[in-house]
Tab-separated table of C-alpha atoms in Angstrom:
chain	number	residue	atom	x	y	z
K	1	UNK	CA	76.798	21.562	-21.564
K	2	UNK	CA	74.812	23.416	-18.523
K	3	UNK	CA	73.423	22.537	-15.523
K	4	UNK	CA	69.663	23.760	-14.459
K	5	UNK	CA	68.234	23.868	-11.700
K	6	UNK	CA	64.420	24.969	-11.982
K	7	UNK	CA	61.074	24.704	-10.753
K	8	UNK	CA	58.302	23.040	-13.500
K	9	UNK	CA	56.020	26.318	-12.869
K	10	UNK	CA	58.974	28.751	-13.193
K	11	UNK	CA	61.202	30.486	-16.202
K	12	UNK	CA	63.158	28.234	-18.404
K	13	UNK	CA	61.240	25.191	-16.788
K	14	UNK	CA	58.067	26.407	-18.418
K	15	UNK	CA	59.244	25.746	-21.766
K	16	UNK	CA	60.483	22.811	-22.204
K	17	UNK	CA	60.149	22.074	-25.539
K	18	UNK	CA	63.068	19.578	-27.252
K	19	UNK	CA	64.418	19.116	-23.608
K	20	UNK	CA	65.320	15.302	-24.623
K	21	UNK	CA	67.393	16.520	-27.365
K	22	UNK	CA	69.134	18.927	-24.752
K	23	UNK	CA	69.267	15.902	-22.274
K	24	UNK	CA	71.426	13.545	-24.490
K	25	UNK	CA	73.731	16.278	-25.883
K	26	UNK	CA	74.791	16.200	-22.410
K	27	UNK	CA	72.149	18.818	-20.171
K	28	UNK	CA	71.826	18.110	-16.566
K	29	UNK	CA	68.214	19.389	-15.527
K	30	UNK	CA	67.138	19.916	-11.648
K	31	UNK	CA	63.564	19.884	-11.243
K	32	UNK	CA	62.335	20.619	-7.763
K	33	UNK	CA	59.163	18.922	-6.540
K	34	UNK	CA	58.436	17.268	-9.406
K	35	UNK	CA	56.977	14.233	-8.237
K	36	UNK	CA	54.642	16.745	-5.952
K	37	UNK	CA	53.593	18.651	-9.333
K	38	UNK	CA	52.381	15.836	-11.270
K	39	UNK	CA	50.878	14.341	-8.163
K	40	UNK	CA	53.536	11.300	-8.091
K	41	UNK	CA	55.207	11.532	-5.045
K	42	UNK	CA	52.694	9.628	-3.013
K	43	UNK	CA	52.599	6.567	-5.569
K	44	UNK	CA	55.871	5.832	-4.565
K	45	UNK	CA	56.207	6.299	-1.050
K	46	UNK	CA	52.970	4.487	-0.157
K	47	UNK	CA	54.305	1.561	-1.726
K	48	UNK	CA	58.267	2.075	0.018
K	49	UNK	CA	56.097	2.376	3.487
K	50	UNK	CA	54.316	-1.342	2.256
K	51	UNK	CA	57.322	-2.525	1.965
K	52	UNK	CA	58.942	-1.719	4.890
K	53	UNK	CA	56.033	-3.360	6.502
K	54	UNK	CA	56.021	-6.540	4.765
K	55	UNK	CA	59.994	-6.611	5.469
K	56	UNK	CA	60.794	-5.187	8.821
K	57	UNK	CA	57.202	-5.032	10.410
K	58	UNK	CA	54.799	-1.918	11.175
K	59	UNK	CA	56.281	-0.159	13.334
K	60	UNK	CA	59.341	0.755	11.424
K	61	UNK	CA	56.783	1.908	8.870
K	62	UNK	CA	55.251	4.123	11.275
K	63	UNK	CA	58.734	5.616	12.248
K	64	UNK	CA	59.635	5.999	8.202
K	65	UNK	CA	56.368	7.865	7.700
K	66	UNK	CA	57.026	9.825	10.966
K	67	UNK	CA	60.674	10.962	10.830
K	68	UNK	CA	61.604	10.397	7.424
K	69	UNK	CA	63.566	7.953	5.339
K	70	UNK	CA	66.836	9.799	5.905
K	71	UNK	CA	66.759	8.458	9.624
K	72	UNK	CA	65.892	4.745	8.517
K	73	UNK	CA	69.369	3.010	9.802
K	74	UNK	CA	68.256	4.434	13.037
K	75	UNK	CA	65.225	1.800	13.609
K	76	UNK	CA	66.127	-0.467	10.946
K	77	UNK	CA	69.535	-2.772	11.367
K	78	UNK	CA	72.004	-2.653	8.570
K	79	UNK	CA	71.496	-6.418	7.869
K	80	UNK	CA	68.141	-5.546	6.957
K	81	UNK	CA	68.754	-3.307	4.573
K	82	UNK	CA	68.645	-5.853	1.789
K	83	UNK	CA	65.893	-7.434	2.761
K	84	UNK	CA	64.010	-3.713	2.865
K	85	UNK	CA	65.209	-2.943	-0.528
K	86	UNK	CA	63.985	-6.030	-2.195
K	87	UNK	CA	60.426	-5.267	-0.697
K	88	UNK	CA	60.527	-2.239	-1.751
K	89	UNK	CA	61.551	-3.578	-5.500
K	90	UNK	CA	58.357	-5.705	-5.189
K	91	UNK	CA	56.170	-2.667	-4.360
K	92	UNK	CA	57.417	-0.509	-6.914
K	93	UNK	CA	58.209	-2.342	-10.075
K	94	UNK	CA	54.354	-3.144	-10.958
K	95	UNK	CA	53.392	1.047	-10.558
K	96	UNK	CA	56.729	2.140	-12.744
K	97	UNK	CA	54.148	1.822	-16.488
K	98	UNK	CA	51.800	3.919	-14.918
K	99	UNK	CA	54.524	6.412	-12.877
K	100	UNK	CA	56.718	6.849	-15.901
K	101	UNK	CA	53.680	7.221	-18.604
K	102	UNK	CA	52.107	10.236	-16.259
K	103	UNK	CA	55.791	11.476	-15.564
K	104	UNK	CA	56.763	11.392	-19.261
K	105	UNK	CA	53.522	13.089	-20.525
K	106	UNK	CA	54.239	15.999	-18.382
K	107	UNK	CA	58.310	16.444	-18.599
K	108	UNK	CA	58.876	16.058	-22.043
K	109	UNK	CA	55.635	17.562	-24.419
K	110	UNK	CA	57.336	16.063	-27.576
K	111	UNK	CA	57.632	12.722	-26.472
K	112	UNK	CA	54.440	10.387	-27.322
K	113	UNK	CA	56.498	6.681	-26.192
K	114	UNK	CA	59.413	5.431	-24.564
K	115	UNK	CA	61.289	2.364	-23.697
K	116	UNK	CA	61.819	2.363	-20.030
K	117	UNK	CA	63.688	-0.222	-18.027
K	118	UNK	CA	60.994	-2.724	-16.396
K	119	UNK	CA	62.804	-2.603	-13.239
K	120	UNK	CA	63.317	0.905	-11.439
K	121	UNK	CA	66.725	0.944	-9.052
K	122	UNK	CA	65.979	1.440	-5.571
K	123	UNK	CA	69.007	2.791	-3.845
K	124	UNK	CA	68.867	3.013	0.184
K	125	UNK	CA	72.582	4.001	1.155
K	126	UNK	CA	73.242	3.934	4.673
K	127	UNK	CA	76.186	5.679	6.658
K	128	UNK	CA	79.435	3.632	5.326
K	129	UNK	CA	80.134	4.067	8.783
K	130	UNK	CA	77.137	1.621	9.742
K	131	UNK	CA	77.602	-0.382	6.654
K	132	UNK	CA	81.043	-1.619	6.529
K	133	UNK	CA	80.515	-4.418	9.157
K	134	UNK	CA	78.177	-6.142	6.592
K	135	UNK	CA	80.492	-5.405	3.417
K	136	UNK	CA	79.622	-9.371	2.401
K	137	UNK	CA	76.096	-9.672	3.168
K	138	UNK	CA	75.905	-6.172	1.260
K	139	UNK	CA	77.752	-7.568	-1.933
K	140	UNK	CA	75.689	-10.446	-1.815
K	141	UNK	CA	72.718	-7.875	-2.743
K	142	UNK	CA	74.801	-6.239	-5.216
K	143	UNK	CA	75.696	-9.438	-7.593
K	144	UNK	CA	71.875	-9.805	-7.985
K	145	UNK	CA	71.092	-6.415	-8.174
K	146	UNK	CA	73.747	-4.908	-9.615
K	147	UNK	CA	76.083	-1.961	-8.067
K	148	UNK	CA	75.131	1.192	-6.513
K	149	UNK	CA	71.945	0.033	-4.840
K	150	UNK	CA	72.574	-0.453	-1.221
K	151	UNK	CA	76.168	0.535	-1.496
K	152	UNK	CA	78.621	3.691	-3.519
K	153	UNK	CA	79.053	3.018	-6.841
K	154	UNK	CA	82.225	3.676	-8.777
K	155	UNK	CA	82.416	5.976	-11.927
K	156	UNK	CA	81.069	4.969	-14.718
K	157	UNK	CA	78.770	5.593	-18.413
K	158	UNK	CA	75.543	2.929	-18.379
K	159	UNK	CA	76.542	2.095	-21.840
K	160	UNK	CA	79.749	0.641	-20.147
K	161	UNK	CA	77.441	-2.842	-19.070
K	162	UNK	CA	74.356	-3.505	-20.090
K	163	UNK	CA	72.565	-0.550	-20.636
K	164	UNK	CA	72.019	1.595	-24.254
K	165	UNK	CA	74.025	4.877	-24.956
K	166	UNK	CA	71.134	7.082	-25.838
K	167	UNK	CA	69.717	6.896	-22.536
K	168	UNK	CA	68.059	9.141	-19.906
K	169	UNK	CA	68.571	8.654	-16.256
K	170	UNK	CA	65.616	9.732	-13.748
K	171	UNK	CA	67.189	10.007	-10.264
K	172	UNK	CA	64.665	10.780	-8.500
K	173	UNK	CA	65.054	11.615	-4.150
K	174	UNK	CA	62.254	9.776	-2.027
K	175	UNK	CA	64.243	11.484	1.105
K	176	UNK	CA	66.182	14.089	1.843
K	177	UNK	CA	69.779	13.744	0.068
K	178	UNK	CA	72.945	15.927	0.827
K	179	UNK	CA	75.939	16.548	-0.578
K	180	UNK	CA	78.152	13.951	1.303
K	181	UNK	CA	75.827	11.139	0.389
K	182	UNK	CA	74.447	11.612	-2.952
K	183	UNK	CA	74.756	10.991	-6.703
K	184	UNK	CA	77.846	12.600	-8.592
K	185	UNK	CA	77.979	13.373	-12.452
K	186	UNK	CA	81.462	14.436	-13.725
K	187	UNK	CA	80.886	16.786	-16.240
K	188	UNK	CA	84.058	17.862	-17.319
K	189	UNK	CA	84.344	13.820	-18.546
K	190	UNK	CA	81.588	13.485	-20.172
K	191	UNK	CA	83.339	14.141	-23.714
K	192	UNK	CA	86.226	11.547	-24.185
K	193	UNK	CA	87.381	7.863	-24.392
K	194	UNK	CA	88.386	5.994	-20.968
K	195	UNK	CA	89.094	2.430	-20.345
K	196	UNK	CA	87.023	0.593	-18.092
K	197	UNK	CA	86.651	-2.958	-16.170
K	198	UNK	CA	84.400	-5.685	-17.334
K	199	UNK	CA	82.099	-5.028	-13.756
K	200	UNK	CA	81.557	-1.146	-16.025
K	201	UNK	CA	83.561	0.668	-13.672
K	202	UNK	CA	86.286	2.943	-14.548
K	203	UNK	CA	89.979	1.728	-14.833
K	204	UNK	CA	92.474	2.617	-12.543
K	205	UNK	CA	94.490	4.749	-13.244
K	206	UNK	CA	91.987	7.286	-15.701
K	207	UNK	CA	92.057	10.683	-14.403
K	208	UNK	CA	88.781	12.280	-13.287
K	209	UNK	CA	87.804	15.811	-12.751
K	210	UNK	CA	85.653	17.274	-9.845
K	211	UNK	CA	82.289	16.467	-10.264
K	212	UNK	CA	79.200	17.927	-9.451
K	213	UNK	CA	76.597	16.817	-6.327
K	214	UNK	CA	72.962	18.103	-5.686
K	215	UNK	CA	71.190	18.792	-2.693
K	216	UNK	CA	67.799	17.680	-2.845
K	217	UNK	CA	64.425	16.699	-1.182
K	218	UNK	CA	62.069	14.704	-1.353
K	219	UNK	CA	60.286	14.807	-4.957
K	220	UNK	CA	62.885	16.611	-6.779
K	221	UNK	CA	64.990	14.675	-9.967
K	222	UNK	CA	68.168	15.040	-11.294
K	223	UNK	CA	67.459	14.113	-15.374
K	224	UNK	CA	70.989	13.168	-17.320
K	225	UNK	CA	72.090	11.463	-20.397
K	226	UNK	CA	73.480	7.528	-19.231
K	227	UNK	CA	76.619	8.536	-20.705
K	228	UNK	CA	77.667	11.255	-18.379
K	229	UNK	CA	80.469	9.467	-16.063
K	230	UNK	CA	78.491	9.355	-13.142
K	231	UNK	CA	78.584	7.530	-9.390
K	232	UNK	CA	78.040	6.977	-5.875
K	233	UNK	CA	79.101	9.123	-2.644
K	234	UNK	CA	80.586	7.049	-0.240
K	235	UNK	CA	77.702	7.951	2.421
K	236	UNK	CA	79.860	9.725	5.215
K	237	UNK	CA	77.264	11.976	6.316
K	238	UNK	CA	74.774	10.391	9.331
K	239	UNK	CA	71.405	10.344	7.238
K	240	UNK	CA	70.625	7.709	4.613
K	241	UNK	CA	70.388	8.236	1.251
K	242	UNK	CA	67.215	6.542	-0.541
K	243	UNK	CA	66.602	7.466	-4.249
K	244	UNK	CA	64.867	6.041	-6.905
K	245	UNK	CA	66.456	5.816	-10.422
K	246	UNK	CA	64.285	5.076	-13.787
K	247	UNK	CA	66.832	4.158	-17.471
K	248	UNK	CA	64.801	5.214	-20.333
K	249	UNK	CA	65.118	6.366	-23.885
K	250	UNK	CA	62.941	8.084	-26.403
K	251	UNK	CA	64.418	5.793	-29.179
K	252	UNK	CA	64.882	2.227	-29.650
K	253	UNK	CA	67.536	1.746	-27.041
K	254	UNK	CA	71.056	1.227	-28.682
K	255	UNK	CA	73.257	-1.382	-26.927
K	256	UNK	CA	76.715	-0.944	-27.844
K	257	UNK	CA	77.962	-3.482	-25.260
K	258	UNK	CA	75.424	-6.353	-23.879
K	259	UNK	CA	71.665	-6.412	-24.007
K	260	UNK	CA	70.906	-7.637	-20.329
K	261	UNK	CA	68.203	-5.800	-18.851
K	262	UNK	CA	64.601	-5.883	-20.284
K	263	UNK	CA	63.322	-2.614	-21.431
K	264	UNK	CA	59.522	-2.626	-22.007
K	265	UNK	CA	57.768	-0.344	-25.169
K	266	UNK	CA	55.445	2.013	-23.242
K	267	UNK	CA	53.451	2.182	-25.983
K	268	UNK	CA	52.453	-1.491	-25.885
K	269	UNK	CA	53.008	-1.527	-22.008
K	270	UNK	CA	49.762	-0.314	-20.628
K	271	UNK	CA	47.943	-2.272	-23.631
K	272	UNK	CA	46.334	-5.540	-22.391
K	273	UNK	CA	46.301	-7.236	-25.506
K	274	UNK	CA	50.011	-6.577	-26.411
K	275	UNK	CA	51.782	-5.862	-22.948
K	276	UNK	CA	52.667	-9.538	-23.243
K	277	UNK	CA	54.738	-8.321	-25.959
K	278	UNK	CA	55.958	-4.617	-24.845
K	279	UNK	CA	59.614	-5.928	-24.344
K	280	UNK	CA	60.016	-7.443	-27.971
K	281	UNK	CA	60.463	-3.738	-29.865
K	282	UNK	CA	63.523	-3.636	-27.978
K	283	UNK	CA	64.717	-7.033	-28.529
K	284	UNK	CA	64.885	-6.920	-32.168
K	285	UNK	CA	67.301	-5.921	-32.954
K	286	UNK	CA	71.321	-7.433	-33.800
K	287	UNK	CA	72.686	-6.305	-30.268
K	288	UNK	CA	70.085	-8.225	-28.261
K	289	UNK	CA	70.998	-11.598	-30.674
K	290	UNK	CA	74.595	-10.809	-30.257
K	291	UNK	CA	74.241	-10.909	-26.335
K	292	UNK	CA	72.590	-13.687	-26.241
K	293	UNK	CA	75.417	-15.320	-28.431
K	294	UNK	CA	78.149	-13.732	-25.965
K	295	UNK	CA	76.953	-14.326	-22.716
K	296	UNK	CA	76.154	-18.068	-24.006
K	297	UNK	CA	80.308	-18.473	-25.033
K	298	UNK	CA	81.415	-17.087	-21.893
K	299	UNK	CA	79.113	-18.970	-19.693
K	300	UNK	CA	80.609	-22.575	-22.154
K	301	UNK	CA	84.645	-21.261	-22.537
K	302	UNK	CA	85.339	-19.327	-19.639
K	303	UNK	CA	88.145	-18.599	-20.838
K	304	UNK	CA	86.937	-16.376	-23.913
K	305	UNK	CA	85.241	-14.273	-21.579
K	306	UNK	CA	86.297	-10.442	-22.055
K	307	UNK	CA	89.337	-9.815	-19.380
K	308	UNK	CA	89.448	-6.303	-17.748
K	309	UNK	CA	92.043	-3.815	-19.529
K	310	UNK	CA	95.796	-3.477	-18.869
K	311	UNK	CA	95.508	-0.249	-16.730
K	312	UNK	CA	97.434	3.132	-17.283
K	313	UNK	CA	100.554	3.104	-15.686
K	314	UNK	CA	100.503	4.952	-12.209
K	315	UNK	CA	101.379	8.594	-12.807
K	316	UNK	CA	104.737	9.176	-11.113
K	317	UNK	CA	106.378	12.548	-11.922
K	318	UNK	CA	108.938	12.849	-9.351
K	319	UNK	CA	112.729	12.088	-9.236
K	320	UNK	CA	114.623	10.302	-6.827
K	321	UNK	CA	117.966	11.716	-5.498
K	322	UNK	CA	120.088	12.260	-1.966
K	323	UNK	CA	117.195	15.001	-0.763
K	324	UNK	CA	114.319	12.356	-1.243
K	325	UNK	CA	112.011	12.511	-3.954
K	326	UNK	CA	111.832	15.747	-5.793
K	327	UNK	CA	109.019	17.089	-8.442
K	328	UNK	CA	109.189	19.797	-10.964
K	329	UNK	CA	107.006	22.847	-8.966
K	330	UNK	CA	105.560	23.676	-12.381
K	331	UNK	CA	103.634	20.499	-12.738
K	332	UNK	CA	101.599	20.959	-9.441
K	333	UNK	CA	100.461	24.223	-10.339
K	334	UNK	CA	97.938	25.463	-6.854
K	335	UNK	CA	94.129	23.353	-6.728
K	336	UNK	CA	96.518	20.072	-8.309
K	337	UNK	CA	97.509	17.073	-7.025
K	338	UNK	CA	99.992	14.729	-9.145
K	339	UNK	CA	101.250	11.271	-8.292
K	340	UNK	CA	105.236	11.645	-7.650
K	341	UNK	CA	105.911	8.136	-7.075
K	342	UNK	CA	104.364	4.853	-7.016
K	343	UNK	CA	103.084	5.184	-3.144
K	344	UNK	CA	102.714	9.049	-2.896
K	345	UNK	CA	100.934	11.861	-4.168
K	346	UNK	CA	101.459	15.683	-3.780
K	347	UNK	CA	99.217	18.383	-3.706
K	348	UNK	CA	99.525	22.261	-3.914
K	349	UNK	CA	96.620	23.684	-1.676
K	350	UNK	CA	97.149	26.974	-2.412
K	351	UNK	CA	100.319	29.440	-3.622
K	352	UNK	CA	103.247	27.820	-1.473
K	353	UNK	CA	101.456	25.064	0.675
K	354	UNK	CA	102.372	21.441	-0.575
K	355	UNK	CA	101.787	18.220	1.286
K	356	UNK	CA	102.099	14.484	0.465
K	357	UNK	CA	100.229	11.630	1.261
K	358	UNK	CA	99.513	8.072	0.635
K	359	UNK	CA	97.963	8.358	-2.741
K	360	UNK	CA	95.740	4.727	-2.737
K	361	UNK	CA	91.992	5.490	-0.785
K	362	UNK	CA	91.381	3.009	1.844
K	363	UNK	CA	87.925	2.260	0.866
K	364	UNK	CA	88.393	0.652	-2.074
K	365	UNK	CA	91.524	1.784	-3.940
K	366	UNK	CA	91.075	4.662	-5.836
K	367	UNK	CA	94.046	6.692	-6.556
K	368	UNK	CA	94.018	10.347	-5.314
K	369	UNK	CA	96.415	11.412	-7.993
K	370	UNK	CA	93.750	11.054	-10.604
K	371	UNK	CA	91.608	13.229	-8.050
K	372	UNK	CA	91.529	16.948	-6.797
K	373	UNK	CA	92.079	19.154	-4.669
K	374	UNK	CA	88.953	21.273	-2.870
K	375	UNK	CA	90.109	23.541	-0.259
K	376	UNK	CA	92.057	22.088	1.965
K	377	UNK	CA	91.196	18.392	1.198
K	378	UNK	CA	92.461	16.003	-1.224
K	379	UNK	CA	89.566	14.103	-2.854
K	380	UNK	CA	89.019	10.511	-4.219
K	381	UNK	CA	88.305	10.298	-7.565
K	382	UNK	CA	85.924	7.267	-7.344
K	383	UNK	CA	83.461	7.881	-4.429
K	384	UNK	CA	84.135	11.816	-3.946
K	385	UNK	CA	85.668	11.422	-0.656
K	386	UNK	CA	87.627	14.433	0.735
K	387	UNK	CA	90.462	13.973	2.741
K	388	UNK	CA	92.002	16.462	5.192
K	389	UNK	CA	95.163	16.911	3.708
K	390	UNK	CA	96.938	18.070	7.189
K	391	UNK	CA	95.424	15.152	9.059
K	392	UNK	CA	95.033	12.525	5.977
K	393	UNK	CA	91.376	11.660	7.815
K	394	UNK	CA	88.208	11.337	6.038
K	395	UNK	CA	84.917	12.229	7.478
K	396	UNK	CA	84.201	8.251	7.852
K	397	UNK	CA	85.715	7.231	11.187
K	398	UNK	CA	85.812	3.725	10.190
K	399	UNK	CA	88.495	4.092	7.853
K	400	UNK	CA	92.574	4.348	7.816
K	401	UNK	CA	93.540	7.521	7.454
K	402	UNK	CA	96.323	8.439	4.946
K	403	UNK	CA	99.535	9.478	6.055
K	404	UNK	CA	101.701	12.160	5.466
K	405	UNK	CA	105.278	12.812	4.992
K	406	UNK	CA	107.660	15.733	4.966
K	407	UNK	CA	107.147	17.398	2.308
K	408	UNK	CA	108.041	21.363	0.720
K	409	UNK	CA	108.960	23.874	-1.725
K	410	UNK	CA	112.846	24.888	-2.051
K	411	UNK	CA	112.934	27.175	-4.771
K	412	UNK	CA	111.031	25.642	-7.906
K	413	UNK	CA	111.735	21.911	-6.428
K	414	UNK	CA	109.275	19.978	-4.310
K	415	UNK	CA	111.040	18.110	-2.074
K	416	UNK	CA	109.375	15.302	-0.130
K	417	UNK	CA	110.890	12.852	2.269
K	418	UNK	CA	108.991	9.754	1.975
K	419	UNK	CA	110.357	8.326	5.397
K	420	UNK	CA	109.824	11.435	7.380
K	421	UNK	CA	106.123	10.495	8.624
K	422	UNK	CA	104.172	13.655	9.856
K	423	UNK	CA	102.605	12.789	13.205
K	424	UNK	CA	99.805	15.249	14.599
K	425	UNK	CA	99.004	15.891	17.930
K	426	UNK	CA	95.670	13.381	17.707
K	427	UNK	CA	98.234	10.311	16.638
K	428	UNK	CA	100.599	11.766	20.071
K	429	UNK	CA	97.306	11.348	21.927
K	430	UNK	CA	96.463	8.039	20.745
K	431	UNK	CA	100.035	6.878	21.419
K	432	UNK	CA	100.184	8.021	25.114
K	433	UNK	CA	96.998	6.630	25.210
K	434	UNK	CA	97.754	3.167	23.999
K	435	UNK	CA	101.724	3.452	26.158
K	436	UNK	CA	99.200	4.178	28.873
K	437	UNK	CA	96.711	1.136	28.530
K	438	UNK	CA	99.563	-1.328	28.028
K	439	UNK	CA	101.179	-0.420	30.709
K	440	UNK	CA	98.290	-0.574	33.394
């Protein structure tokens, strides 16, 4: 399994013969400006700029088309946001026969038809720092739309809910995307069995490895099998993410869990006789009459419905005694971080520096034992959220920080006292500061 990043015009791009095969047996492909080379990238951002204007009004339009979409939570409020996406759905869903079929055709030269996903995925992602004011009106979005649109999604494989297992995923960026605010693919999990929740998220308490971000621009894609565990950045840079995401496969789609979403025969799609018919080659087939039975029995007897998984037990390798809670130095070996007891984790940094910290993420939960460590921060697992591991702050000022307790190395024992808080000279400053203010 590889990762490429190429140009269609240049070396290994040129030939890209078989390429789906590569895709599914787990390939990651970067190919810059490709929406520019097959003369794309204007379809879709004429119709995003429409539907800004039909949403939010002309002159937000104007400032889109002038400054960029990466700047759009500057002129457009974050209550809007729905409302802009689900314009911007209208625009672009009638255009995606006619965008894929000319995309297709010139990606993959083995590859006469398809079954694509009727509905692309429009994903604007704000600052979280903007967005966590409207955390309801934003979830509101997400139970018709699904996760991951307007908000970070956790990890997951498409085949986990709703979506077949020999898929492709087109990401592709309508605006400039950074690391910090961008898609992630795990690659190191892409082999392997994990439990996950009935929403298609990950359990708690699987462990992850680090994962791999792109920086892109506008008209470049990121092409990956649906099964590569795959997710969201929280957004805790200061430019919006928007992206546009097409599920596709060469096959007949294979649904090993439900059959929800309609996925349309390209072949009969841009056929006006049997385009009333494009979705049925997908349809029959047992999984689609198997949904249908499913959903029906959970929607009559509740309580039938599938329940989410007894999660692993939290990972908690340390041993409490008189000197606090003490962990075998050999399992932390330097770049880990282990859970040592239900509320803490510890991480080596580098050869001799330890620290411990809160190990639950106060954005949504996820447990930063099942994480790594990058330099000197301690990252999520679920949203790829570094934490400064001296400070326990995140780059999103909105959030708790973590805190940190005593913690070090005596001989080949950590030892960490978990009621010895570590205070830093920004929490002194805040105190006085507070002392002050209460007292004036």
């Amino acid at each position: 399994m590889g990762y490429h990043d190429l140009r269609f015009d240049q070396g290994e791009g040129l030939n890209r013969s078989g390429m789906q095969q590569k895709v599914l047996d787990g390939e990651v492909y970067v190919f810059r400006q490709a929406l520019q080379a097959f003369g794309l990238y204007d379809m879709w951002h004429e119709a995003t700029i429409r539907g800004i204007t039909a949403s939010v009004g002309k002159e937000a339009a104007d400032r889109a088309e002038r400054d960029g979409f990466h700047r759009i939570h500057e002129w457009v409020s974050p209550i809007d946001i729905p409302k802009v996406t689900d314009a911007v759905y209208a625009e672009i869903e009638p255009l995606t026969h006619d965008f894929l079929d000319r995309f297709m055709k010139g990606t993959f030269p083995d590859v006469e038809t398809f079954f694509y996903e009727r509905a692309p995925n429009v994903r604007f992602h704000i600052p979280y720092d903007i967005a966590r004011s409207h955390k309801d009106e934003f979830n509101k979005f997400a139970k018709t739309y699904g996760q991951g649109k307007i908000a970070a999604h956790g990890p997951h494989r498409d085949s986990w809910l709703d979506c077949p297992s020999n898929g492709m995923n087109l990401w592709f960026a309508m605006g400039r995307i950074r690391p910090g605010n961008g898609l992630t693919i795990y690659p190191d999990d892409y082999v392997g069995e994990y439990k996950f929740e009935t929403s298609g998220n990950i359990s708690d308490g699987e462990k992850l490895h680090k994962t791999w971000t792109f920086d892109l621009h506008p008209g470049d894609v990121v092409i990956f099998h649906t099964d590569h565990v795959h997710g969201s950045e929280l957004n805790r840079t200061n430019e919006t993410r928007f992206a546009i995401s097409c599920r596709l496969s060469v096959d007949r789609p294979v649904f090993p869990q439900l059959h929800h979403h309609n996925y349309v025969y390209s072949g009969w799609s841009g056929s006006g006789a049997l385009n009333p018919l494009a979705e049925w080659p997908a349809k029959l087939q047992s999984s689609y009459v198997t949904s249908l039975a499913l959903r029906a029995r959970n929607k009559l007897i509740p309580s039938m419905a599938p329940e989410n998984p007894e999660p692993n037990p939290a990972e908690a390798i340390g041993t409490k005694t008189d000197r606090g809670i003490e962990v075998p130095l050999s399992e932390v070996p330097p770049g880990t971080v282990r859970g040592a007891s239900a509320a803490l984790c510890v991480a080596h940094l580098s050869e001799g520096n330890v620290v411990a910290l809160t190990r639950r993420c106060p954005h949504a939960g996820g447990d930063l034992a099942n994480g790594w460590v990058d330099g000197d921060t301690v990252v999520c697992p679920w949203h790829n959220l570094p934490f400064k591991a001296k400070t326990g702050k995140s780059a999103c000022e909105t959030l708790p920080k973590l805190k940190r307790v005593a913690c070090h190395i005596d001989g080949d024992t950590i030892i960490i006292d978990p009621k010895s808080e570590i205070k830093t000279n920004e929490d002194s400053e805040i105190e006085q500061f507070t002392e002050a203010a209460a007292t004036s």
